[in-house]
mmCIF file of C-alpha atoms in Angstrom:
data_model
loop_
_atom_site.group_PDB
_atom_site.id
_atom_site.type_symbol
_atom_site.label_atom_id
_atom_site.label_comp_id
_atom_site.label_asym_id
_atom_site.label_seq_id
_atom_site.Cartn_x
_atom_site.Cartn_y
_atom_site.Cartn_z
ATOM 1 C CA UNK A 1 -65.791 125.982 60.466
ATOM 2 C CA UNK A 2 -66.973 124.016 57.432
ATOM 3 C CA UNK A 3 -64.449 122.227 55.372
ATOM 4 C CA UNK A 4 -64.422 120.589 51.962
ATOM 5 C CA UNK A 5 -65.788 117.162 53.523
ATOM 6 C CA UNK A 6 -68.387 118.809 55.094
ATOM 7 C CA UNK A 7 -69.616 120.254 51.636
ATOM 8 C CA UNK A 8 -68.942 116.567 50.395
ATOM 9 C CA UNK A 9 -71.270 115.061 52.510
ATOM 10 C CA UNK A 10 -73.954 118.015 53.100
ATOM 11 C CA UNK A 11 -74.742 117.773 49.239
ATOM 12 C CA UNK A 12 -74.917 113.858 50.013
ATOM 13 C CA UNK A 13 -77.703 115.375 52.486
ATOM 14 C CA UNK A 14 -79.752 117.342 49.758
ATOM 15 C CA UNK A 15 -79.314 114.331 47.003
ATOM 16 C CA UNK A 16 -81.679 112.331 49.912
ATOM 17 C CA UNK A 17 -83.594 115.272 50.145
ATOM 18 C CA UNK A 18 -84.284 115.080 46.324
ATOM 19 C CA UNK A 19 -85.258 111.357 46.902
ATOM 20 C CA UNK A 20 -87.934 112.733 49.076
ATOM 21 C CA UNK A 21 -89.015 115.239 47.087
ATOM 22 C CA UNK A 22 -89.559 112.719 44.645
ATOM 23 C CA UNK A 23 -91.468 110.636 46.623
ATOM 24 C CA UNK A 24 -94.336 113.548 47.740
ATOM 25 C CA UNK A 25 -92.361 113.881 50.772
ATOM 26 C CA UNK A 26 -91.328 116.755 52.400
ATOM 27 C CA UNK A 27 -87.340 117.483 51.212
ATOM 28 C CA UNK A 28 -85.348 116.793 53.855
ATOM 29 C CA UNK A 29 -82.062 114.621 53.778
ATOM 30 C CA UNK A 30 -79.873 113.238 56.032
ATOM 31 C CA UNK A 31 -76.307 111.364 56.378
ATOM 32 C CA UNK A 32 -74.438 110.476 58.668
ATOM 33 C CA UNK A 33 -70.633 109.947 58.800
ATOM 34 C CA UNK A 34 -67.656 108.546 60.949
ATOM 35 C CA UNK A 35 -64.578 109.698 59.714
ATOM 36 C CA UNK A 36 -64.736 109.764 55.996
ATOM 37 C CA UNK A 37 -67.677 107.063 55.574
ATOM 38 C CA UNK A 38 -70.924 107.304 55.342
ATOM 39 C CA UNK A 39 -72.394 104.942 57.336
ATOM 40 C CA UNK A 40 -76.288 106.018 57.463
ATOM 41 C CA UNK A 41 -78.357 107.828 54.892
ATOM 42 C CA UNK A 42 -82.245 108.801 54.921
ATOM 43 C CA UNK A 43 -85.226 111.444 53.874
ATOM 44 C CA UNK A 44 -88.276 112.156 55.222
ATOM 45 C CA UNK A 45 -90.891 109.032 55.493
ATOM 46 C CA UNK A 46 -93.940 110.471 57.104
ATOM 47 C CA UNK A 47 -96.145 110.345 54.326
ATOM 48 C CA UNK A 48 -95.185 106.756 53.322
ATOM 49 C CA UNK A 49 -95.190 105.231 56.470
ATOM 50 C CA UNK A 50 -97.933 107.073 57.830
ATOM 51 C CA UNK A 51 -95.405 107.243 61.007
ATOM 52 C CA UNK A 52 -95.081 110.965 62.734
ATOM 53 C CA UNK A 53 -91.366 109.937 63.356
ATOM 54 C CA UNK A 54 -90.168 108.999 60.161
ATOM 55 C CA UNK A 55 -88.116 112.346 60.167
ATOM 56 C CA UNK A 56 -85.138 112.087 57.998
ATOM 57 C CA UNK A 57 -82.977 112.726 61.538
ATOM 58 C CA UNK A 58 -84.646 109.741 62.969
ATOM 59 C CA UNK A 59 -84.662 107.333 60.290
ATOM 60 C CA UNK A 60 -80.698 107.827 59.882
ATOM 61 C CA UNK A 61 -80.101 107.806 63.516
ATOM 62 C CA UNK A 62 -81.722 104.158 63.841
ATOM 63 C CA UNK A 63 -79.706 102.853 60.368
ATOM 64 C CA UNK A 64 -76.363 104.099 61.903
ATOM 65 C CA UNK A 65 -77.075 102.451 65.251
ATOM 66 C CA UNK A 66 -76.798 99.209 63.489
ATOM 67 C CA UNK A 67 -73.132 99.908 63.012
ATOM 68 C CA UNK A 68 -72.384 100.229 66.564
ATOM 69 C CA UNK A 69 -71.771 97.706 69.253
ATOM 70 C CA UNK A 70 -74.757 99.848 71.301
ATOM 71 C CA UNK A 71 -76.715 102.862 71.152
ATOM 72 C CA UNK A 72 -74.390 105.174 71.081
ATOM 73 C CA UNK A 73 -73.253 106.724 67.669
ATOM 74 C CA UNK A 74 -69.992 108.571 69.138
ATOM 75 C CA UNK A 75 -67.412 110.137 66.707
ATOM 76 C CA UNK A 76 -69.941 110.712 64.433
ATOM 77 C CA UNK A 77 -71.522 113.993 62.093
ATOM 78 C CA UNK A 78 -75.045 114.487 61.272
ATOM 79 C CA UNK A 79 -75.304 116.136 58.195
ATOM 80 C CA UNK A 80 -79.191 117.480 57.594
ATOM 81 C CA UNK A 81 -80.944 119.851 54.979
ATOM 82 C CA UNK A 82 -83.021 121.493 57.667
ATOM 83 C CA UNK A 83 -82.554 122.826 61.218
ATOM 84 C CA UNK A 84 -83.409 119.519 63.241
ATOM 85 C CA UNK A 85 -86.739 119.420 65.877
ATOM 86 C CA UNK A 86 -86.857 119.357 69.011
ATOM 87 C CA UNK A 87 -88.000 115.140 68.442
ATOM 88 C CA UNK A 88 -85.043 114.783 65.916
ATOM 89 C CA UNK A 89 -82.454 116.911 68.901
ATOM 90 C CA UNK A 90 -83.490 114.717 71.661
ATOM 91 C CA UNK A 91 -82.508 111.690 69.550
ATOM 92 C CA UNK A 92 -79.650 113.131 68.478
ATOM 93 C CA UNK A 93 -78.817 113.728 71.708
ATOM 94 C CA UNK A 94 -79.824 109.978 73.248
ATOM 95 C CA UNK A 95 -77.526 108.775 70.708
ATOM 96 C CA UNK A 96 -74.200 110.755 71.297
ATOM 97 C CA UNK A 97 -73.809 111.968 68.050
ATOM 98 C CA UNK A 98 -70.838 114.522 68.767
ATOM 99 C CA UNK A 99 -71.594 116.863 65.545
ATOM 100 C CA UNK A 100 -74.143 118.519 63.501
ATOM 101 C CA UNK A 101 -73.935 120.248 60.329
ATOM 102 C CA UNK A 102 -77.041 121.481 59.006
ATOM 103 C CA UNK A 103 -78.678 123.509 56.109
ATOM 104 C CA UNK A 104 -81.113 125.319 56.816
ATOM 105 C CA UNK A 105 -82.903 127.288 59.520
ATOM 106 C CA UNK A 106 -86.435 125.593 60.553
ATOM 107 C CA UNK A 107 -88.369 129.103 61.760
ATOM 108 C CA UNK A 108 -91.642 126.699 63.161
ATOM 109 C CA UNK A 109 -89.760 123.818 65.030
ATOM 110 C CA UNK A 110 -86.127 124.702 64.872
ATOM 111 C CA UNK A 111 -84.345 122.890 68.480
ATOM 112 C CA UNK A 112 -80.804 123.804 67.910
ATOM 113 C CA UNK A 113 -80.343 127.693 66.890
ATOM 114 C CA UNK A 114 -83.727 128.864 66.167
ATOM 115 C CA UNK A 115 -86.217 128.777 68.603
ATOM 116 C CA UNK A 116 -84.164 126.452 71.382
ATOM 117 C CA UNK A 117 -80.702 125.340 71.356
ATOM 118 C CA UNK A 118 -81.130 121.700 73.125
ATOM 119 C CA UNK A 119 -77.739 120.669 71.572
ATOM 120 C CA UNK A 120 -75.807 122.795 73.462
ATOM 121 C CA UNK A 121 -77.607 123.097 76.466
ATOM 122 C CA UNK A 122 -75.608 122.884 79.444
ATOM 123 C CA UNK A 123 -78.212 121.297 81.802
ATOM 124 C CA UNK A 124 -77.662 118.248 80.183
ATOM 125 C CA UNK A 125 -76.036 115.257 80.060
ATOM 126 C CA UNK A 126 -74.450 115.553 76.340
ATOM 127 C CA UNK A 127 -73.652 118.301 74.084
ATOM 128 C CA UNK A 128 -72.900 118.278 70.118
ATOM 129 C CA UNK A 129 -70.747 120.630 68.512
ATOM 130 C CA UNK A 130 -72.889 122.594 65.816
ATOM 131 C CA UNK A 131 -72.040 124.040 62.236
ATOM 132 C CA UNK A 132 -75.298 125.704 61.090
ATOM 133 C CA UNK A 133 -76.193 127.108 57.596
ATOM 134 C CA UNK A 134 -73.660 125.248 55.311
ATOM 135 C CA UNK A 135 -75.285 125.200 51.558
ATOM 136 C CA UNK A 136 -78.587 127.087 53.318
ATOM 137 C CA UNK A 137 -79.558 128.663 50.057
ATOM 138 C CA UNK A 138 -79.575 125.026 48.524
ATOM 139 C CA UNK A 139 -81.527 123.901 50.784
ATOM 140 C CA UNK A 140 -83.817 126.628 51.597
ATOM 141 C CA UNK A 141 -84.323 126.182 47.748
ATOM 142 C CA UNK A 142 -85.609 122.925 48.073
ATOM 143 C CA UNK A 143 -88.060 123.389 50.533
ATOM 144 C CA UNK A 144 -89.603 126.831 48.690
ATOM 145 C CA UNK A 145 -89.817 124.675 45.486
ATOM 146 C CA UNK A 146 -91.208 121.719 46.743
ATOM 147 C CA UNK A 147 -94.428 123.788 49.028
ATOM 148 C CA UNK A 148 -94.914 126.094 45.797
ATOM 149 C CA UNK A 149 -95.466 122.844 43.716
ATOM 150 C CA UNK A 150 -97.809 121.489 46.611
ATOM 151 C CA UNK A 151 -99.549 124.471 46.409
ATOM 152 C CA UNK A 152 -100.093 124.567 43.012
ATOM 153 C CA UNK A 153 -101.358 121.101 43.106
ATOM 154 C CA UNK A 154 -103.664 121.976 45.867
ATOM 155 C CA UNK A 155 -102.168 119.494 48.488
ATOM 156 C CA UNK A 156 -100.482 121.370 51.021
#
């Protein structure tokens, strides 16, 4: 169940978003949290880098690690605007992040309720508790805006 922290820090999520958006990128956000603290935020790189895994997930997941005496991110949330991938689950997975909180369903690529459910899957070695759909009309929003715009501009 979602509480007022998790609002807190999901619209911390679509204000990164935004900064994508801004950018030409597409609007995804992500922070992530131990306890009360934010101690990694990120959007969506791919066009600026020119890197295929400069997913918001991803980019967060490698600034938190530098908080940690190792890989692992334990007692930690992922808050995202979109439904991660199945790239952006596995890392979330490698890295022992124990919860997710997302926004949005991702109908093409979505790894942890949509079309798979890697984060919860048994068979392996870690599992993340998952609170899907908090703010999802937010950022669904986001994501419709920023593709019409594209569209209208003839880029995407």
């Amino acid at each position: 169940m979602p509480t007022e922290l998790d609002i807190l820090f999901m619209r911390e999520a679509i204000a990164e978003a935004r900064r994508a958006a801004d950018e030409g990128e597409v609007p995804i956000g992500a922070v992530i949290v131990r306890g009360d603290e934010v101690i990694a935020r990120a959007h969506n790189r791919k066009e600026s880098d020119r890197d295929p895994t400069a997913h918001a997930e991803i980019l967060a997941i490698r600034r938190a690690a530098e908080h940690f005496p190792s890989w692992r991110i334990e007692d930690s949330t992922l808050y995202v605007t979109m439904e991660p991938c199945p790239m952006c689950a596995g890392a979330i997975l490698s890295a022992r992040i124990g919860r997710v909180v997302y926004g949005t369903a991702d109908y093409k690529a979505g790894a942890v309720r949509t079309l798979y459910r890697l984060l919860e899957d048994e068979r392996l070695n870690h599992r993340c508790e998952v609170v899907p759909d908090l703010l999802a009309e937010e950022c669904r929003a986001l994501l419709r805006d920023f593709f019409r715009e594209q569209r209208e501009l003839g880029k995407k």
